[in-house]
Each structure stands twice: as C-alpha cells, then as structure tokens.
XYZ file of C-alpha atoms in Angstrom:
539
model
C -11.517 -104.114 30.698
C -8.458 -102.182 31.750
C -5.534 -103.948 33.326
C -4.922 -102.821 36.979
C -1.461 -101.539 36.178
C -2.847 -99.522 33.241
C -5.578 -98.103 35.497
C -3.037 -97.118 38.129
C -0.907 -95.366 35.548
C -3.995 -93.544 34.282
C -4.899 -92.257 37.766
C -1.324 -91.182 38.378
C -1.265 -89.397 35.019
C -4.512 -87.536 35.774
C -3.129 -86.402 39.152
C -0.024 -85.055 37.426
C -2.203 -83.338 34.847
C -4.265 -81.613 37.570
C -1.109 -80.440 39.287
C 0.331 -79.139 35.992
C -2.841 -77.201 35.195
C -2.512 -75.297 38.467
C -5.372 -77.014 40.285
C -4.176 -77.826 43.827
C -5.757 -80.884 45.364
C -3.131 -81.178 48.106
C -5.383 -79.612 50.787
C -8.066 -82.172 50.009
C -5.510 -84.961 50.095
C -4.144 -83.715 53.431
C -7.655 -83.550 54.849
C -8.358 -87.110 53.744
C -5.128 -88.342 55.329
C -5.896 -86.497 58.582
C -9.453 -87.855 58.627
C -8.197 -91.398 57.998
C -5.668 -91.078 60.828
C -8.331 -89.834 63.232
C -10.666 -92.617 62.176
C -8.010 -95.278 62.720
C -7.092 -93.748 66.096
C -10.735 -93.678 67.125
C -11.186 -97.315 66.196
C -7.975 -98.181 68.033
C -9.153 -96.390 71.183
C -12.536 -98.075 70.910
C -10.963 -101.516 70.637
C -8.592 -100.776 73.518
C -11.298 -99.484 75.851
C -14.053 -101.932 74.925
C -12.293 -105.177 74.088
C -9.001 -105.131 76.068
C -8.611 -105.415 79.851
C -5.746 -103.441 81.400
C -4.064 -103.265 84.824
C -1.571 -100.466 85.497
C 1.128 -100.751 88.173
C 3.371 -97.843 89.178
C 6.945 -98.530 90.201
C 6.662 -96.749 93.550
C 4.084 -99.319 94.640
C 4.984 -102.640 96.250
C 2.967 -104.430 93.558
C 5.737 -103.530 91.112
C 8.136 -105.790 93.011
C 5.556 -108.587 93.085
C 5.046 -108.468 89.341
C 8.657 -107.998 88.267
C 9.780 -110.794 90.562
C 7.201 -113.084 88.949
C 8.403 -112.017 85.501
C 11.986 -112.914 86.401
C 11.028 -116.250 87.943
C 8.960 -117.308 84.948
C 11.593 -116.800 82.304
C 10.492 -113.578 80.622
C 13.934 -112.093 81.317
C 15.827 -115.233 80.247
C 13.981 -116.035 77.022
C 13.535 -112.499 75.762
C 15.584 -110.981 72.946
C 14.914 -107.395 74.151
C 16.521 -106.858 77.547
C 17.607 -103.986 79.751
C 21.048 -104.506 81.305
C 21.867 -102.620 84.479
C 24.512 -102.758 87.178
C 23.058 -99.899 89.220
C 19.717 -101.327 90.304
C 18.743 -100.199 93.778
C 18.330 -102.773 96.500
C 14.567 -102.283 96.423
C 14.439 -103.746 92.920
C 13.369 -107.335 92.609
C 16.039 -110.016 92.843
C 15.590 -113.362 91.160
C 17.104 -115.578 93.825
C 15.982 -118.787 92.151
C 18.068 -118.420 89.022
C 21.025 -120.648 88.314
C 24.333 -119.697 89.988
C 25.747 -116.595 88.389
C 29.285 -115.705 87.426
C 29.530 -113.798 90.710
C 28.809 -117.026 92.611
C 31.535 -118.815 90.665
C 34.016 -116.101 91.644
C 32.994 -116.364 95.307
C 33.519 -120.120 95.300
C 37.072 -119.706 93.965
C 38.147 -117.186 96.616
C 40.413 -118.938 99.093
C 42.801 -117.666 101.725
C 45.558 -119.850 100.266
C 45.577 -117.898 96.995
C 48.464 -115.581 96.278
C 47.981 -111.917 97.143
C 47.717 -110.814 93.496
C 45.271 -113.600 92.643
C 43.212 -112.891 95.749
C 43.130 -109.157 95.030
C 42.017 -109.777 91.443
C 39.209 -112.142 92.441
C 37.989 -109.910 95.246
C 37.939 -106.954 92.849
C 35.765 -108.926 90.415
C 33.521 -110.151 93.211
C 33.008 -106.632 94.589
C 32.011 -105.263 91.184
C 28.327 -104.493 90.794
C 26.473 -107.551 89.468
C 24.595 -107.391 86.192
C 20.802 -107.490 86.288
C 18.659 -108.352 83.280
C 15.078 -107.159 82.965
C 12.663 -106.875 80.028
C 13.435 -103.770 77.998
C 11.141 -100.779 77.723
C 8.252 -101.534 75.404
C 5.728 -104.336 74.992
C 6.397 -108.029 75.611
C 4.005 -110.950 75.123
C 3.819 -114.082 77.259
C 1.442 -116.948 77.981
C -0.365 -117.364 81.299
C -3.122 -119.913 81.978
C -3.430 -120.579 78.240
C -4.003 -116.881 77.574
C -1.774 -114.477 75.669
C -0.978 -111.470 77.855
C 1.120 -108.414 77.159
C 3.429 -106.548 79.527
C 4.423 -102.988 78.673
C 7.119 -101.010 80.485
C 6.939 -97.277 79.966
C 7.671 -93.989 81.697
C 5.307 -91.128 82.336
C 7.149 -88.807 79.955
C 8.195 -91.487 77.492
C 11.881 -91.182 78.381
C 14.403 -93.841 79.203
C 15.367 -95.165 82.590
C 18.653 -93.290 82.541
C 16.914 -89.903 82.631
C 13.719 -90.729 84.495
C 13.591 -91.756 88.153
C 12.469 -95.291 88.799
C 9.337 -94.026 90.544
C 8.137 -92.546 87.232
C 8.023 -95.955 85.562
C 4.790 -97.812 84.958
C 3.963 -101.394 84.009
C 0.809 -102.143 82.028
C -0.469 -105.727 81.860
C -3.295 -106.393 79.412
C -5.256 -109.184 77.773
C -7.888 -109.509 75.063
C -11.436 -109.472 76.429
C -13.516 -107.460 78.870
C -12.872 -109.801 81.810
C -9.811 -108.779 83.861
C -10.015 -111.789 86.176
C -6.927 -113.425 84.700
C -4.912 -110.230 85.276
C -6.071 -110.004 88.881
C -5.214 -113.652 89.396
C -1.743 -113.094 87.922
C -0.953 -110.253 90.317
C -2.507 -112.086 93.269
C -0.410 -115.209 92.614
C 2.700 -113.076 92.066
C 2.074 -111.471 95.452
C 1.730 -114.857 97.180
C 4.958 -116.166 95.612
C 6.853 -113.008 96.537
C 5.704 -113.002 100.161
C 6.343 -116.731 100.466
C 9.975 -116.226 99.485
C 10.304 -113.192 101.760
C 8.865 -114.832 104.878
C 12.372 -115.652 106.158
C 13.524 -112.099 105.521
C 12.790 -108.679 106.989
C 12.221 -105.839 104.546
C 13.457 -102.395 105.567
C 11.923 -99.225 104.148
C 13.044 -95.638 104.489
C 11.372 -92.321 103.847
C 12.777 -90.776 100.672
C 11.895 -88.083 98.186
C 10.078 -89.428 95.139
C 10.029 -88.100 91.594
C 6.943 -85.935 92.230
C 8.748 -83.935 94.970
C 6.893 -85.783 97.711
C 8.071 -88.185 100.418
C 7.231 -91.867 100.093
C 8.363 -95.230 101.443
C 11.200 -96.824 99.459
C 12.409 -100.359 100.091
C 16.133 -100.035 100.730
C 17.092 -103.589 101.688
C 15.921 -107.010 102.775
C 17.747 -108.859 105.543
C 17.655 -112.454 106.673
C 15.538 -112.750 109.800
C 17.768 -112.539 112.850
C 17.115 -115.129 115.568
C 16.213 -113.595 118.909
C 18.720 -115.923 120.576
C 21.602 -114.014 118.950
C 20.701 -110.803 120.803
C 22.705 -110.356 123.997
C 20.039 -109.445 126.542
C 18.576 -110.850 129.728
C 16.264 -113.719 128.824
C 13.467 -112.373 131.010
C 13.479 -109.071 129.087
C 13.294 -110.959 125.798
C 10.323 -113.006 126.950
C 8.521 -109.928 128.297
C 8.955 -108.221 124.936
C 7.797 -111.252 122.941
C 4.687 -111.730 125.083
C 3.810 -108.049 124.852
C 4.173 -108.033 121.058
C 2.185 -111.249 120.671
C -0.624 -109.857 122.793
C -0.709 -106.568 120.914
C -0.519 -108.060 117.401
C -3.220 -110.650 118.080
C -6.135 -109.825 115.714
C -8.576 -109.992 118.633
C -6.659 -107.284 120.489
C -7.780 -104.612 118.026
C -11.425 -105.353 118.824
C -10.603 -105.357 122.556
C -9.054 -101.883 122.242
C -11.970 -100.573 120.169
C -14.694 -101.725 122.582
C -12.939 -99.879 125.408
C -12.214 -96.718 123.446
C -8.435 -97.169 123.649
C -6.331 -96.159 120.610
C -4.834 -99.269 119.044
C -1.177 -98.226 119.207
C 1.912 -99.448 121.035
C 5.195 -97.665 121.706
C 8.534 -99.127 122.815
C 11.713 -97.450 124.062
C 15.091 -99.217 123.940
C 17.699 -97.194 125.830
C 21.313 -97.733 126.765
C 24.918 -97.036 125.749
C 25.964 -97.419 122.104
C 26.694 -100.942 120.923
C 24.525 -102.718 123.476
C 22.059 -104.300 121.018
C 19.116 -101.898 120.710
C 18.936 -102.031 116.918
C 19.700 -105.765 116.923
C 16.733 -106.424 119.200
C 14.521 -104.323 116.935
C 15.534 -106.333 113.872
C 15.098 -109.665 115.680
C 11.690 -108.714 117.106
C 10.453 -107.545 113.699
C 11.564 -110.801 112.093
C 9.980 -112.899 114.832
C 6.630 -111.141 114.429
C 6.783 -110.978 110.620
C 6.841 -107.171 110.557
C 8.605 -104.945 108.053
C 10.653 -102.025 109.398
C 9.987 -98.420 108.341
C 12.752 -95.944 109.216
C 12.450 -92.154 109.406
C 15.225 -89.597 109.797
C 13.537 -86.787 111.704
C 16.445 -84.412 111.020
C 16.148 -84.741 107.252
C 15.986 -81.278 105.618
C 13.466 -82.702 103.128
C 10.982 -83.754 105.802
C 8.082 -81.462 106.649
C 5.199 -81.978 109.035
C 2.825 -82.604 106.135
C 5.215 -85.200 104.708
C 5.570 -86.869 108.096
C 1.797 -87.093 108.520
C 1.451 -88.485 104.993
C 4.146 -91.101 105.633
C 2.407 -92.320 108.784
C -0.937 -92.446 106.991
C 0.594 -94.596 104.233
C 1.959 -97.209 106.633
C 0.595 -100.752 106.251
C -1.797 -102.132 108.834
C 0.922 -103.973 110.785
C 4.502 -102.757 110.707
C 7.327 -101.494 112.902
C 8.256 -97.811 112.719
C 11.826 -97.193 113.890
C 13.100 -93.840 115.170
C 16.773 -94.389 115.959
C 18.790 -92.220 118.364
C 15.768 -90.134 119.217
C 17.791 -88.229 121.830
C 20.134 -86.919 119.125
C 17.238 -85.320 117.250
C 16.962 -81.637 118.068
C 13.195 -81.497 118.007
C 12.811 -84.042 120.827
C 14.296 -81.616 123.353
C 13.500 -78.350 121.584
C 11.531 -76.972 124.524
C 14.651 -77.213 126.687
C 16.344 -74.562 124.560
C 16.776 -71.251 126.308
C 16.077 -69.117 123.274
C 14.937 -69.343 119.709
C 12.832 -71.933 117.953
C 15.218 -74.820 117.388
C 12.419 -77.070 116.237
C 12.445 -75.493 112.818
C 15.575 -75.790 110.789
C 16.710 -73.926 107.700
C 14.191 -73.413 104.967
C 14.558 -75.078 101.608
C 12.340 -74.181 98.668
C 10.184 -72.132 101.014
C 9.603 -75.013 103.441
C 11.100 -75.618 106.848
C 13.641 -78.383 106.872
C 12.726 -79.852 110.273
C 9.492 -80.710 111.950
C 8.402 -79.509 115.371
C 7.987 -81.545 118.527
C 4.237 -80.952 118.485
C 4.108 -82.218 114.896
C 5.849 -85.441 115.914
C 3.550 -85.924 118.905
C 0.486 -85.444 116.707
C 1.474 -88.145 114.212
C 2.324 -90.537 117.050
C -0.933 -90.304 118.989
C -2.918 -87.325 117.736
C -6.561 -87.395 116.678
C -5.684 -88.495 113.149
C -2.773 -90.770 114.102
C -2.547 -94.089 112.311
C -3.347 -97.220 114.333
C -2.030 -100.762 114.236
C 1.668 -99.971 113.975
C 4.461 -100.721 116.436
C 6.624 -97.694 117.241
C 10.176 -98.337 118.466
C 12.454 -95.523 119.597
C 16.095 -96.063 120.528
C 18.113 -93.708 122.695
C 21.566 -93.422 124.216
C 20.579 -90.682 126.691
C 16.927 -90.622 127.705
C 17.569 -87.611 129.939
C 17.851 -85.487 126.786
C 14.361 -86.391 125.569
C 11.368 -84.172 126.255
C 9.130 -85.766 128.880
C 6.062 -85.368 126.659
C 7.502 -87.921 124.233
C 8.025 -90.504 126.976
C 4.671 -90.363 128.714
C 2.479 -93.506 128.882
C 0.479 -93.881 125.694
C 3.471 -92.881 123.615
C 5.967 -95.178 125.325
C 4.220 -98.226 126.790
C 7.159 -100.610 127.173
C 10.802 -99.882 127.985
C 13.964 -101.968 128.046
C 17.247 -100.654 129.416
C 20.398 -102.067 127.873
C 23.672 -102.195 129.750
C 27.302 -103.002 129.137
C 28.348 -106.629 128.890
C 28.467 -108.939 131.878
C 30.743 -112.018 131.936
C 27.697 -114.149 131.127
C 26.986 -112.016 128.067
C 30.632 -112.279 126.992
C 30.407 -116.075 127.227
C 27.252 -116.085 125.085
C 28.922 -113.950 122.408
C 31.969 -116.225 122.403
C 29.801 -119.332 121.993
C 27.742 -117.759 119.195
C 30.843 -116.957 117.165
C 32.874 -120.118 117.740
C 30.220 -122.803 118.114
C 29.745 -122.960 114.316
C 32.807 -123.469 112.076
C 33.484 -120.930 109.342
C 31.604 -121.978 106.213
C 30.323 -120.560 102.948
C 27.108 -122.518 103.401
C 23.788 -120.668 103.668
C 22.502 -119.647 107.079
C 20.089 -122.586 107.314
C 22.915 -125.078 106.737
C 25.131 -123.213 109.177
C 22.477 -123.488 111.889
C 22.189 -127.209 111.172
C 25.944 -127.499 111.698
C 25.415 -126.599 115.357
C 23.378 -129.732 115.997
C 25.738 -131.887 113.904
C 28.829 -130.687 115.739
C 30.537 -133.334 117.920
C 29.743 -133.059 121.618
C 33.430 -132.966 122.550
C 34.073 -129.979 120.297
C 31.042 -128.108 121.659
C 32.204 -128.842 125.194
C 35.621 -127.397 124.342
C 34.023 -124.221 123.009
C 31.909 -123.857 126.149
C 34.985 -124.348 128.314
C 36.880 -121.682 126.363
C 33.850 -119.382 126.577
C 33.865 -119.590 130.376
C 37.610 -118.961 130.488
C 37.190 -115.995 128.151
C 34.313 -114.552 130.187
C 36.292 -114.749 133.425
C 38.862 -112.388 131.927
C 36.298 -109.775 130.829
C 35.651 -107.071 133.464
C 31.984 -106.619 134.259
C 30.071 -103.658 132.782
C 33.108 -102.116 131.092
C 32.797 -103.065 127.421
C 29.781 -103.100 125.146
C 28.688 -106.338 123.462
C 29.591 -104.768 120.111
C 33.173 -104.134 121.274
C 33.575 -107.720 122.488
C 32.111 -109.064 119.270
C 34.457 -106.867 117.261
C 37.438 -108.376 119.053
C 36.205 -111.946 118.614
C 35.691 -111.413 114.886
C 39.451 -110.941 114.571
C 39.772 -114.514 115.891
C 36.711 -116.033 114.248
C 38.527 -119.273 113.392
C 40.877 -119.303 116.400
C 38.986 -119.568 119.721
C 42.138 -120.460 121.641
C 43.897 -117.389 120.263
C 40.938 -115.233 121.301
C 41.307 -116.411 124.901
C 45.075 -115.915 124.914
C 44.986 -112.408 123.455
C 42.010 -110.986 125.336
C 44.055 -109.541 128.214
C 46.247 -107.518 125.862
C 43.106 -106.306 124.093
C 41.550 -105.248 127.413
C 44.631 -103.192 128.306
C 44.642 -101.523 124.904
C 40.928 -100.718 125.037
C 41.228 -99.414 128.597
C 43.969 -97.000 127.548
C 41.849 -95.855 124.611
C 38.858 -95.285 126.883
C 41.013 -93.326 129.342
C 42.306 -91.134 126.523
C 38.796 -90.490 125.262
C 37.562 -89.697 128.778
C 40.469 -87.306 129.308
C 39.781 -85.583 126.002
C 36.091 -85.222 126.819
C 36.930 -83.855 130.267
C 39.397 -81.346 128.813
C 36.869 -80.166 126.250
C 34.242 -79.857 128.974
C 36.605 -77.861 131.199
C 37.551 -75.654 128.260
C 33.912 -74.954 127.466
C 33.156 -74.210 131.119
C 36.140 -71.852 131.280
C 35.026 -70.014 128.148
C 31.538 -69.614 129.580
C 32.976 -68.379 132.883
C 35.253 -65.872 131.144
C 32.369 -64.688 129.022
C 30.192 -64.162 132.085
C 33.073 -62.457 133.933
C 33.663 -60.156 130.989
C 30.000 -59.286 130.914
C 30.041 -58.482 134.640
C 33.123 -56.265 134.260
C 31.519 -54.495 131.328
C 28.371 -53.906 133.354
C 30.436 -52.577 136.301
C 32.354 -50.253 133.982
C 29.136 -49.012 132.435
C 27.633 -48.390 135.873
C 30.741 -46.469 136.997
C 30.638 -44.272 133.907
C 26.970 -43.541 134.539
C 27.689 -42.447 138.133
C 30.566 -40.201 136.988
C 28.317 -38.540 134.413
C 25.670 -37.911 137.040
C 28.216 -36.327 139.419
C 29.605 -34.160 136.618
C 26.142 -32.979 135.716
C 25.380 -32.069 139.310
C-alpha cells in the first residue's frame, strides 16, 4: 500500500509529465474549478434562502434609527473590536444618550467664568469641537439576543465606503439561523418601543431634502426638548383655544366623525404677526404638547417640483405637523398678483422647474388626492401678501394673530428668565428648582418683573427683542431693571433709523417709477408730434 505522500508525489509527477508531453489539461482543470465554484455558490444561496431569515433596513427609513440606537444601547459599539469613528455624523443619526459621561461632558463641567481668558478659550475650543461617534464598522457583526445568535451586516448599495456613498445608500441586514423571522421582528419592534420611549419628551424635526437617488425625502435634522406651552408669550385664552381645537381634531374618534359626514379629515392653522412675536415658538410648543413631529418644507427650494411635493405629502405619517414658515415671503403664494409673466415657475434645473405653482400647492393641501390626518401650520408676517385662495376656510380653519409685547408680556418674560437661577443641571432639574426656590426670592423677582414691565412701552418691542435684552442680564435681574431705559432709547433710535431708511428707499423707488412713466409719456408725445409733422409734409 502506497504511503499518502508517495501517492501525492506520483500524481504531481504524472501531471508534470502530461504537461511536458504537450497535452494541455488546463482547460479541463479550469472547468472543474468553475463548476466547483458555481456549485458552492448554489449551495450557499440555497442555505441562505431556505435556512436563514433576513430583515433588511435602509438608512433613509426611520427604522434605521430605531435599530442603530438599540445597537448602541446594548453594547455592540462598546464591546466591538471593529468600529467606525466619525465626527461628522448628521443630527439625524442615532445618539446614545445613556452612555457614561464623555470627555466632552468633562470639558463642559470644567468651564467656569472665573478661569483665565486663555484657559477659558482653550476649553471652549475643545468643547466646540465635533464630538466623536463610534458605530459598528462596515461588515458583519454577531451578537446574542433572546438566547439566539444574530448577525448584523452594514453595507452600501454599491459596496463602497461611507466616505464616498451618501448615508441614504446604506443598508443594514439583520439575520438569524432558521426559517422563522419572529425573533427579528421582535428585535425591531422592541427597538422601536425603546426609541420612542426615550423620545417622548422631545420633538423631532424633519425637513425635505434630496436623497441619493435624486428624489426628495424626509430627513430628520434635529430633535429638540419639548417646549412647555407656558413659556410662549401669548394671551392665555388663545393658548387654550388652540389646545382644545388640537385635542378635538387629534382625537381618534374625530376621524370617524369626519368620515361619516363626508368631510376631509384635515386641519389648517395660520399664525400671523410681526417677526419675533412667537409664531414658531407656539408651533414647537403645540407639537410637543400633542406628541407630533414637525415636517418642514421650503417652497422656494430650486430642487422642489410639484411631483416631489405631492410625494412628500403622501409619505407623511398618519399624525404629524407640517410647517410652512413665512408663507407670505414665498413667491408662489401671491403669484396671481403679478402683473406679467409666470412667477410661479422659477429657473429650470436639469430640465425641471425649480419652483412649484400655486395650484400645485393648493392641490397637495386639499386636492382630491391630498393626504389626511396631518396638521398644517403656516406662519406669516404679512397676510395681505398671500393669495386669498390659500386662506379660505378648509385650508385655514384656525387663526391666531400675534402682536408686539404688552407690559404684562414683558413681566412674564422677565419672570421666566430670572425665576430660575443659572445652572448646568438638566431641564427637569431646572424646572424643579422653581418649586424649591424660597418664597422671598420669588417675591423679589415678581416685584422686579412688575417694575421692569412698567418701563416697557406698550406694543413697541417684540417679545424676542425683550428676551434678547434680558439674556444680557440673565444672572442680574436688578441690573436688567436699571439698564432697561437706556436700552429702550437705543432701540428707539435704531428703529427710527430703519424707518427712515425704508421711507427713503420707498420714496426713491416711487421717484424712479414716476420718472420712468414721465419719460414714457414724453416719448409718446414726441412720437405723436413726429407723426403729425410727417402727415403734414406728405399732404
């Protein structure tokens, strides 16, 4: 019996002999290798399709945030030896808020006003640097869930890296051994519950943006702490009217009530008033109170077409708040007031018009195929510039007019800023500090608030302007009261200068128009005189 090593040497020798005699067996060998590769690939595909359960999640879907947040919270990013480091993650990426305090937090805790200027500048520079985020690297990672071994694979559609491929092109694949995908569904369902539970005290804000496939989609741009309605400077009766109207509309039984009466289940709100009076603040507070996410659209975006706008509205969730800010500044909303030309369509880009038309906007708001269930909020500084068709009942069902600050509003702003001492504590602890504050100190703040309000002229300054002044004295309420008169004089002079400049520009424009019309009249008279002279000469 031949020894294995002797047999191997004999086979190798015979192969060399065949090659030396001119007989080429390489094509047969190549065919065998190709056939073996195809056979292995076929078996691999069979095993993957028949014995492995898979769930795919694309990064432009909200489920991506659910899953990646769960991954971060359950240690896959901390106990993994293959990580992706990034300091340029967008704000719509998941944030692991439950991790231990980071180096950035340590820097923040050491920043103090008593530090020297150089030390303070150095620490602030470090604190303002982009934080580092750690996520599982591209590729496959294994982890245990409910006593099962699962795999998580991060990949891109074209196999490239994150530096060259937009985030929307990324895909996550979660898989497990077996034909039952229940454990994968349960994983994503639980990840969704945990994510929404942590976000219930926050308001997510989405914006319409161009995705990697040259289409428009909703991108989460930030998440803000829910703003209490009490911090919005507005008449209390208007607040209560708004809250009751929203509660009635968002009640699940209301949808059935609308349907049985053939009424489209939609609601539109218009917040109008001068800049800085709290229109956007009320929108944010109302959305947080009702648990709604905010979806913002820039109607003047050159990337937005009517098809994209319709698609964006169709992809809205069942209950949300759509925000159209400064609707009066958008050209399309008063396009029909133009004397000539079609101003509703802007410059073309890549063969498409850059702006949508007024009729296109009206159709997505309450057309035949308009989406139902959403809350539409439009803000405006000058409602007189808006086309009447956009403001008719059915498109705007509830209006609130904001005005400049009254003395009572000034007192409320003063109390909001100075009733809680400056602290690095979280918002929940800061709110608790209000109730723990000594009664004598609160009484002093209220007394100063009344004194401050008595010095503020009525309906002259916006709440934002008053708040801006008070922020310069955030830890000195007495100083705010003492210096308010000088601030009023300075602001009054600034307003007078702005008014004078606006008036001069208006007069200049009117003069140019008058001269242009006068020149046209003189030219017409001259032309008419020449025509008469020619007629007389001919005769």
